[in-house]
Amino acid sequence: MKPLLHPVRAVLVSCALLSCSAASADVGVGVILSLTGPAASLGGPAKNAIDLLPREVAGEPIRYIVLDDASDATGAARAFRRLVDEHNVDVVLGTSVTPATLTLLPIAQEKKVPLMSLAAGAKLVEPMDAQRHWVFKVVQNENLMVASTVAHMQAAGVKTLGFVGFADAYGDSWLAEVSAQAERAGIKLVATERYVKTDTSVTAQTLKLLAAKPDAVIVAASGTPGALPQKSLRERGYAGRIYQTYGIANREFLRIAGKDAEGALFAVGPVVVASQLDEGNPIRAVAMDLTQRYEAAHGKDSMSVFAANAWDAGIVLQQALKTTLPKAKPGTPEFRAGLRDALEATRDAVTSQGVSTMSPTDHVGYDERAAVMVQIKDGAWRYVK
């Protein structure tokens, strides 16, 4: 695992790339991403999307300060404190994975700085309490994605299911949700296996799954480590359906998994198949706009759901900033508190992945429009209508 960037160098690099301004009236946006380590395939696309976000809103400059947590929870917590204590940011976006982001919740409460998660776990915003009062995300909760996945399983005649996922908060959340929804759907969970994202083999887990002979297997992982069970199952002859989670929706997964990814199914935000959406879908225009911007900068088929997570956080943040800027000065406790309230008051914000309407008890705000089923065919994402 690579160390965090040198404190001074990290800020200077970020400012050089992102045109930071030192004016005291600027809105300070801190960003924590996993740019190195096991989750780098998530943090890299998010950083690319941050580069594309507007540098001003309502006439006020925005300065972005990006720090790398090296895919480490301690690094994420250290970065959050630096962003607030040294750079007086008004809001923090990040980090890339659920376990590390969970460590930021008490710090957001302590510092009274809004946190906009770029990770997925429902535990980040549920159940609502004093810590989660300061936390928001425009990344779908697992229950929404599992509902679409289980519905597809039912339609495909799946009766028995195997589970293999990360041995962390991400895997825990998916296991709990899959277990509950599969049972209600009459699908029996016949095998449950876990692994660590830094593992290089899942042979033992694969053999146990094969012995259980499930009709389908769901892999609850994110980034390139999600390719490990996918490849292991196919290489050992598993012929059933393999479902993944939205955590693998980037090109690096396809590259690592190769031909073994063929046929994999997963529920994900509409942005992944933007051009395949119906013309009347309100999400399509936003998703296409982001896709065109991103691919113009990074190449055809480079679009990633992790870029969309950062872009969508920017959309909701800009709406909240327009409400807050006339009422308080950036860099003050009053501004941060007002920004938190404005985020909670988000209404009908169309992002590249859904339409968000938040409330005091719902800091995500998405409905079923934020989930579509996708299958990997010929090394590409295909919308399953």
Short mmCIF file of C-alpha atoms in Angstrom, two decimals, residues 4-381:
data_model
loop_
_atom_site.label_atom_id
_atom_site.label_comp_id
_atom_site.label_asym_id
_atom_site.label_seq_id
_atom_site.Cartn_x
_atom_site.Cartn_y
_atom_site.Cartn_z
CA LEU A 4 -0.44 9.20 1.66
CA LEU A 5 0.91 12.08 -0.36
CA HIS A 6 3.13 14.50 1.55
CA PRO A 7 0.78 17.04 3.24
CA VAL A 8 2.10 20.09 1.39
CA ARG A 9 2.57 18.33 -1.91
CA ALA A 10 -0.96 16.90 -1.81
CA VAL A 11 -2.51 20.33 -1.60
CA LEU A 12 -0.20 21.92 -4.15
CA VAL A 13 -0.87 19.16 -6.68
CA SER A 14 -4.58 19.47 -6.15
CA CYS A 15 -4.52 23.23 -6.56
CA ALA A 16 -2.41 23.04 -9.70
CA LEU A 17 -4.77 20.56 -11.30
CA LEU A 18 -7.99 22.12 -10.09
CA SER A 19 -7.26 25.86 -10.24
CA CYS A 20 -7.71 26.45 -6.49
CA SER A 21 -8.17 30.01 -5.29
CA ALA A 22 -7.05 31.29 -1.92
CA ALA A 23 -9.72 33.97 -1.59
CA SER A 24 -11.39 33.80 1.82
CA ALA A 25 -14.86 34.17 0.32
CA ASP A 26 -14.42 31.07 -1.83
CA VAL A 27 -16.52 28.02 -1.12
CA GLY A 28 -14.14 25.34 0.13
CA VAL A 29 -14.91 21.81 -1.07
CA GLY A 30 -12.72 19.08 0.39
CA VAL A 31 -12.48 15.80 -1.49
CA ILE A 32 -11.15 12.51 -0.09
CA LEU A 33 -10.59 9.71 -2.60
CA SER A 34 -8.85 6.35 -2.79
CA LEU A 35 -6.35 7.23 -5.51
CA THR A 36 -3.91 4.49 -4.53
CA GLY A 37 -4.36 1.06 -2.94
CA PRO A 38 -7.05 -1.60 -3.60
CA ALA A 39 -9.83 0.93 -4.22
CA ALA A 40 -7.88 3.05 -6.72
CA SER A 41 -10.13 1.92 -9.59
CA LEU A 42 -12.98 3.70 -7.75
CA GLY A 43 -11.11 6.84 -6.74
CA GLY A 44 -9.48 7.52 -10.11
CA PRO A 45 -12.72 8.01 -12.10
CA ALA A 46 -14.17 10.09 -9.25
CA LYS A 47 -11.14 12.38 -9.39
CA ASN A 48 -11.64 12.75 -13.15
CA ALA A 49 -15.25 13.83 -12.55
CA ILE A 50 -14.20 16.33 -9.88
CA ASP A 51 -11.92 17.90 -12.51
CA LEU A 52 -15.02 18.52 -14.67
CA LEU A 53 -17.18 20.17 -12.00
CA PRO A 54 -17.90 23.95 -12.19
CA ARG A 55 -15.38 26.26 -10.53
CA GLU A 56 -18.00 28.75 -9.44
CA VAL A 57 -21.64 28.81 -8.42
CA ALA A 58 -23.91 31.85 -8.13
CA GLY A 59 -20.90 34.04 -8.88
CA GLU A 60 -18.79 32.63 -6.04
CA PRO A 61 -15.54 30.76 -6.77
CA ILE A 62 -15.22 27.16 -5.59
CA ARG A 63 -11.86 25.73 -4.59
CA TYR A 64 -11.46 21.96 -4.52
CA ILE A 65 -8.77 20.33 -2.39
CA VAL A 66 -8.28 16.65 -3.20
CA LEU A 67 -6.49 14.28 -0.81
CA ASP A 68 -5.65 10.59 -1.26
CA ASP A 69 -6.55 8.25 1.62
CA ALA A 70 -4.61 5.36 0.01
CA SER A 71 -7.67 3.09 0.45
CA ASP A 72 -7.15 3.29 4.21
CA ALA A 73 -9.72 4.23 6.88
CA THR A 74 -7.13 5.91 9.10
CA GLY A 75 -5.90 7.90 6.12
CA ALA A 76 -9.46 8.99 5.37
CA ALA A 77 -10.01 10.22 8.93
CA ARG A 78 -6.70 12.08 8.89
CA ALA A 79 -7.57 13.70 5.58
CA PHE A 80 -10.98 14.88 6.82
CA ARG A 81 -9.43 16.63 9.81
CA ARG A 82 -6.78 18.26 7.62
CA LEU A 83 -9.39 19.56 5.21
CA VAL A 84 -11.37 21.18 8.00
CA ASP A 85 -8.59 22.29 10.36
CA GLU A 86 -6.01 23.44 7.81
CA HIS A 87 -8.14 24.42 4.80
CA ASN A 88 -11.42 25.49 6.42
CA VAL A 89 -13.57 23.65 3.89
CA ASP A 90 -17.35 24.00 3.99
CA VAL A 91 -18.20 20.49 2.85
CA VAL A 92 -16.36 17.21 2.25
CA LEU A 93 -16.98 14.77 -0.62
CA GLY A 94 -15.75 11.21 -0.08
CA THR A 95 -14.44 8.75 0.39
CA SER A 96 -14.50 5.91 -2.15
CA VAL A 97 -15.50 2.88 -0.05
CA THR A 98 -18.02 2.29 2.71
CA PRO A 99 -15.74 1.05 5.56
CA ALA A 100 -13.46 4.10 5.33
CA THR A 101 -16.39 6.49 4.97
CA LEU A 102 -17.98 5.11 8.15
CA THR A 103 -14.98 6.40 10.11
CA LEU A 104 -15.80 9.93 8.93
CA LEU A 105 -19.30 10.08 10.42
CA PRO A 106 -18.29 11.02 13.99
CA ILE A 107 -15.78 13.56 12.65
CA ALA A 108 -18.44 15.23 10.49
CA GLN A 109 -20.63 15.51 13.59
CA GLU A 110 -17.76 16.80 15.72
CA LYS A 111 -16.69 19.41 13.17
CA LYS A 112 -20.24 20.17 12.05
CA VAL A 113 -19.23 19.93 8.41
CA PRO A 114 -21.54 18.25 5.87
CA LEU A 115 -20.21 15.02 4.39
CA MET A 116 -21.37 13.91 0.95
CA SER A 117 -20.45 10.25 0.67
CA LEU A 118 -19.20 8.83 -2.61
CA ALA A 119 -19.52 5.32 -1.19
CA ALA A 120 -22.68 3.26 -1.34
CA GLY A 121 -23.47 1.64 2.01
CA ALA A 122 -26.89 2.33 3.50
CA LYS A 123 -25.26 2.28 6.94
CA LEU A 124 -23.79 5.66 6.10
CA VAL A 125 -27.19 7.32 6.25
CA GLU A 126 -29.37 4.83 8.13
CA PRO A 127 -30.68 4.81 10.78
CA MET A 128 -30.81 8.58 11.10
CA ASP A 129 -29.07 9.81 14.26
CA ALA A 130 -26.86 12.68 15.44
CA GLN A 131 -23.88 11.59 13.33
CA ARG A 132 -25.85 10.84 10.17
CA HIS A 133 -27.57 14.20 10.56
CA TRP A 134 -24.49 15.59 8.76
CA VAL A 135 -24.15 12.86 6.10
CA PHE A 136 -25.71 12.73 2.62
CA LYS A 137 -25.20 10.70 -0.54
CA VAL A 138 -26.61 10.42 -4.04
CA VAL A 139 -25.51 6.82 -4.38
CA GLN A 140 -28.28 4.24 -4.23
CA ASN A 141 -28.82 2.23 -1.05
CA GLU A 142 -28.45 -1.53 -1.31
CA ASN A 143 -32.15 -2.24 -0.79
CA LEU A 144 -33.05 -0.50 -4.05
CA MET A 145 -30.45 -2.39 -6.04
CA VAL A 146 -31.17 -5.73 -4.40
CA ALA A 147 -34.88 -5.33 -5.20
CA SER A 148 -34.10 -5.05 -8.92
CA THR A 149 -31.65 -7.94 -8.73
CA VAL A 150 -34.02 -10.27 -6.88
CA ALA A 151 -36.84 -9.40 -9.27
CA HIS A 152 -34.59 -10.46 -12.15
CA MET A 153 -33.73 -13.69 -10.31
CA GLN A 154 -37.40 -14.48 -9.85
CA ALA A 155 -38.17 -13.86 -13.51
CA ALA A 156 -35.24 -16.12 -14.46
CA GLY A 157 -36.51 -18.96 -12.26
CA VAL A 158 -33.72 -18.85 -9.68
CA LYS A 159 -34.65 -20.96 -6.63
CA THR A 160 -31.32 -21.32 -4.84
CA LEU A 161 -28.59 -18.72 -4.37
CA GLY A 162 -24.96 -18.61 -3.27
CA PHE A 163 -23.34 -15.48 -1.82
CA VAL A 164 -19.68 -14.46 -1.81
CA GLY A 165 -18.70 -10.96 -0.72
CA PHE A 166 -16.21 -8.73 1.04
CA ALA A 167 -15.65 -9.38 4.74
CA ASP A 168 -16.35 -5.75 5.59
CA ALA A 169 -19.21 -3.28 5.96
CA TYR A 170 -19.98 -3.38 2.23
CA GLY A 171 -20.30 -7.16 2.26
CA ASP A 172 -22.27 -7.07 5.52
CA SER A 173 -24.84 -4.66 4.12
CA TRP A 174 -25.31 -6.64 0.93
CA LEU A 175 -25.56 -9.97 2.76
CA ALA A 176 -28.22 -8.64 5.12
CA GLU A 177 -30.29 -7.15 2.30
CA VAL A 178 -29.90 -10.12 -0.07
CA SER A 179 -30.81 -12.58 2.70
CA ALA A 180 -33.97 -10.70 3.62
CA GLN A 181 -35.22 -10.02 0.10
CA ALA A 182 -34.33 -13.47 -1.26
CA GLU A 183 -36.24 -15.14 1.55
CA ARG A 184 -39.33 -13.02 0.87
CA ALA A 185 -39.06 -13.96 -2.81
CA GLY A 186 -38.87 -17.67 -2.05
CA ILE A 187 -35.20 -17.96 -3.03
CA LYS A 188 -33.13 -20.10 -0.66
CA LEU A 189 -29.64 -18.91 0.31
CA VAL A 190 -27.65 -22.19 0.27
CA ALA A 191 -24.06 -20.94 0.72
CA THR A 192 -22.44 -17.84 2.20
CA GLU A 193 -18.74 -17.09 1.71
CA ARG A 194 -16.58 -14.04 2.45
CA TYR A 195 -13.16 -12.78 1.39
CA VAL A 196 -10.86 -9.80 1.93
CA LYS A 197 -10.40 -7.32 -0.91
CA THR A 198 -6.62 -7.84 -0.83
CA ASP A 199 -6.92 -11.64 -1.23
CA THR A 200 -5.30 -13.13 -4.31
CA SER A 201 -7.31 -16.37 -4.32
CA VAL A 202 -10.85 -17.44 -3.45
CA THR A 203 -10.42 -21.10 -4.36
CA ALA A 204 -11.72 -22.40 -1.02
CA GLN A 205 -14.81 -20.19 -1.22
CA THR A 206 -15.43 -21.20 -4.83
CA LEU A 207 -15.27 -24.92 -4.05
CA LYS A 208 -17.81 -24.50 -1.24
CA LEU A 209 -20.12 -22.58 -3.54
CA LEU A 210 -19.83 -25.23 -6.23
CA ALA A 211 -20.59 -27.97 -3.69
CA ALA A 212 -23.84 -26.19 -2.77
CA LYS A 213 -24.93 -26.22 -6.46
CA PRO A 214 -26.87 -22.92 -6.40
CA ASP A 215 -28.88 -21.80 -9.44
CA ALA A 216 -27.12 -18.43 -9.18
CA VAL A 217 -24.33 -16.72 -7.25
CA ILE A 218 -24.17 -13.08 -6.22
CA VAL A 219 -20.79 -11.41 -5.68
CA ALA A 220 -20.88 -8.46 -3.25
CA ALA A 221 -17.64 -6.62 -3.97
CA SER A 222 -16.41 -3.39 -5.49
CA GLY A 223 -13.70 -2.40 -7.91
CA THR A 224 -11.25 -4.83 -9.46
CA PRO A 225 -11.32 -7.24 -6.46
CA GLY A 226 -14.85 -8.10 -7.61
CA ALA A 227 -13.32 -9.91 -10.58
CA LEU A 228 -11.68 -12.56 -8.39
CA PRO A 229 -14.80 -14.66 -7.60
CA GLN A 230 -16.17 -14.03 -11.09
CA LYS A 231 -13.08 -15.55 -12.69
CA SER A 232 -12.70 -18.31 -10.12
CA LEU A 233 -16.27 -19.55 -10.59
CA ARG A 234 -16.08 -19.56 -14.37
CA GLU A 235 -12.63 -21.15 -14.47
CA ARG A 236 -13.95 -24.01 -12.37
CA GLY A 237 -16.89 -24.60 -14.62
CA TYR A 238 -19.76 -22.90 -12.84
CA ALA A 239 -22.49 -22.54 -15.47
CA GLY A 240 -25.17 -20.77 -13.43
CA ARG A 241 -26.01 -17.07 -13.44
CA ILE A 242 -23.56 -14.75 -11.71
CA TYR A 243 -24.87 -11.47 -10.34
CA GLN A 244 -22.60 -8.63 -9.25
CA THR A 245 -23.24 -5.29 -7.53
CA TYR A 246 -22.93 -1.75 -8.83
CA GLY A 247 -19.50 -1.70 -7.22
CA ILE A 248 -17.93 -3.27 -10.33
CA ALA A 249 -19.26 -0.80 -12.89
CA ASN A 250 -15.99 0.41 -14.36
CA ARG A 251 -13.74 -0.56 -17.23
CA GLU A 252 -11.00 -1.86 -14.97
CA PHE A 253 -13.32 -4.65 -13.79
CA LEU A 254 -13.97 -5.62 -17.40
CA ARG A 255 -10.25 -5.61 -18.14
CA ILE A 256 -9.34 -7.77 -15.15
CA ALA A 257 -12.27 -10.19 -15.48
CA GLY A 258 -11.87 -10.50 -19.25
CA LYS A 259 -13.92 -13.21 -20.95
CA ASP A 260 -15.03 -14.55 -17.57
CA ALA A 261 -17.16 -11.43 -17.07
CA GLU A 262 -19.39 -12.39 -20.00
CA GLY A 263 -23.01 -12.75 -18.97
CA ALA A 264 -22.65 -11.21 -15.50
CA LEU A 265 -25.72 -9.27 -14.36
CA PHE A 266 -26.06 -6.38 -11.93
CA ALA A 267 -28.32 -3.51 -10.94
CA VAL A 268 -26.74 -0.08 -11.39
CA GLY A 269 -27.51 3.58 -11.96
CA PRO A 270 -28.85 4.49 -15.42
CA VAL A 271 -25.71 6.45 -16.35
CA VAL A 272 -23.87 3.23 -17.21
CA VAL A 273 -26.24 2.67 -20.15
CA ALA A 274 -27.15 6.31 -20.82
CA SER A 275 -27.44 6.02 -24.59
CA GLN A 276 -29.68 2.96 -24.26
CA LEU A 277 -32.29 4.68 -22.07
CA ASP A 278 -35.69 5.67 -23.43
CA GLU A 279 -35.78 9.17 -24.90
CA GLY A 280 -38.50 10.21 -22.46
CA ASN A 281 -36.50 9.27 -19.37
CA PRO A 282 -35.58 12.55 -17.57
CA ILE A 283 -32.34 11.00 -16.31
CA ARG A 284 -31.11 10.33 -19.85
CA ALA A 285 -30.20 13.94 -20.70
CA VAL A 286 -28.12 14.38 -17.54
CA ALA A 287 -26.48 10.99 -17.96
CA MET A 288 -25.67 11.66 -21.61
CA ASP A 289 -24.24 15.09 -20.79
CA LEU A 290 -21.87 13.61 -18.22
CA THR A 291 -20.93 10.69 -20.46
CA GLN A 292 -20.07 12.99 -23.36
CA ARG A 293 -18.02 15.32 -21.17
CA TYR A 294 -16.18 12.48 -19.49
CA GLU A 295 -15.43 10.52 -22.65
CA ALA A 296 -14.28 13.66 -24.45
CA ALA A 297 -11.65 14.00 -21.74
CA HIS A 298 -10.78 10.35 -21.14
CA GLY A 299 -11.72 8.36 -24.23
CA LYS A 300 -14.57 6.30 -25.62
CA ASP A 301 -16.21 3.87 -23.18
CA SER A 302 -14.26 5.32 -20.25
CA MET A 303 -17.39 6.35 -18.34
CA SER A 304 -17.69 4.83 -14.85
CA VAL A 305 -20.37 4.78 -12.17
CA PHE A 306 -17.73 6.07 -9.75
CA ALA A 307 -17.29 9.17 -11.88
CA ALA A 308 -21.08 9.53 -11.82
CA ASN A 309 -21.13 9.35 -8.01
CA ALA A 310 -18.83 12.37 -7.80
CA TRP A 311 -20.62 14.27 -10.58
CA ASP A 312 -24.03 13.70 -9.00
CA ALA A 313 -22.76 14.88 -5.62
CA GLY A 314 -21.70 18.03 -7.45
CA ILE A 315 -25.17 18.52 -8.94
CA VAL A 316 -26.87 18.30 -5.55
CA LEU A 317 -24.19 20.40 -3.87
CA GLN A 318 -24.53 23.19 -6.44
CA GLN A 319 -28.29 23.33 -5.84
CA ALA A 320 -27.72 23.58 -2.09
CA LEU A 321 -25.01 26.23 -2.48
CA LYS A 322 -27.35 28.48 -4.48
CA THR A 323 -29.75 28.39 -1.54
CA THR A 324 -27.11 28.94 1.12
CA LEU A 325 -24.82 31.60 -0.39
CA PRO A 326 -27.29 34.52 -0.06
CA LYS A 327 -27.72 33.74 3.64
CA ALA A 328 -24.23 33.23 5.07
CA LYS A 329 -20.52 33.67 4.32
CA PRO A 330 -18.47 30.61 3.27
CA GLY A 331 -15.97 29.45 5.85
CA THR A 332 -18.27 30.09 8.80
CA PRO A 333 -20.21 27.72 11.08
CA GLU A 334 -23.42 29.43 9.94
CA PHE A 335 -22.66 28.63 6.31
CA ARG A 336 -21.92 24.98 7.03
CA ALA A 337 -25.10 24.59 9.05
CA GLY A 338 -27.12 26.32 6.36
CA LEU A 339 -25.57 24.14 3.69
CA ARG A 340 -26.48 21.03 5.68
CA ASP A 341 -30.09 22.22 5.89
CA ALA A 342 -30.17 23.02 2.17
CA LEU A 343 -28.90 19.54 1.29
CA GLU A 344 -31.64 18.01 3.40
CA ALA A 345 -34.17 20.15 1.53
CA THR A 346 -33.08 18.81 -1.89
CA ARG A 347 -36.13 18.46 -4.14
CA ASP A 348 -36.43 16.82 -7.58
CA ALA A 349 -32.70 17.03 -8.32
CA VAL A 350 -32.16 15.10 -11.54
CA THR A 351 -28.76 13.42 -11.53
CA SER A 352 -27.13 10.97 -13.90
CA GLN A 353 -28.44 8.11 -11.79
CA GLY A 354 -31.86 9.15 -10.54
CA VAL A 355 -34.09 11.87 -9.17
CA SER A 356 -33.36 12.85 -5.57
CA THR A 357 -35.80 14.31 -3.07
CA MET A 358 -34.39 14.24 0.45
CA SER A 359 -35.97 14.72 3.87
CA PRO A 360 -34.92 14.72 7.55
CA THR A 361 -35.17 10.91 7.53
CA ASP A 362 -33.92 10.22 3.99
CA HIS A 363 -30.51 11.63 3.02
CA VAL A 364 -30.44 9.83 -0.36
CA GLY A 365 -33.84 10.52 -1.87
CA TYR A 366 -33.81 8.06 -4.77
CA ASP A 367 -36.70 5.87 -5.91
CA GLU A 368 -36.88 2.87 -8.28
CA ARG A 369 -35.89 5.05 -11.25
CA ALA A 370 -32.33 4.96 -9.92
CA ALA A 371 -31.85 1.24 -10.64
CA VAL A 372 -31.62 -0.56 -13.99
CA MET A 373 -30.48 -4.11 -14.76
CA VAL A 374 -27.39 -4.45 -16.91
CA GLN A 375 -25.65 -7.47 -18.40
CA ILE A 376 -22.07 -7.72 -19.64
CA LYS A 377 -22.08 -8.78 -23.29
CA ASP A 378 -19.08 -8.72 -25.63
CA GLY A 379 -17.13 -6.72 -23.07
CA ALA A 380 -19.73 -3.95 -22.79
CA TRP A 381 -22.69 -2.96 -20.62
#
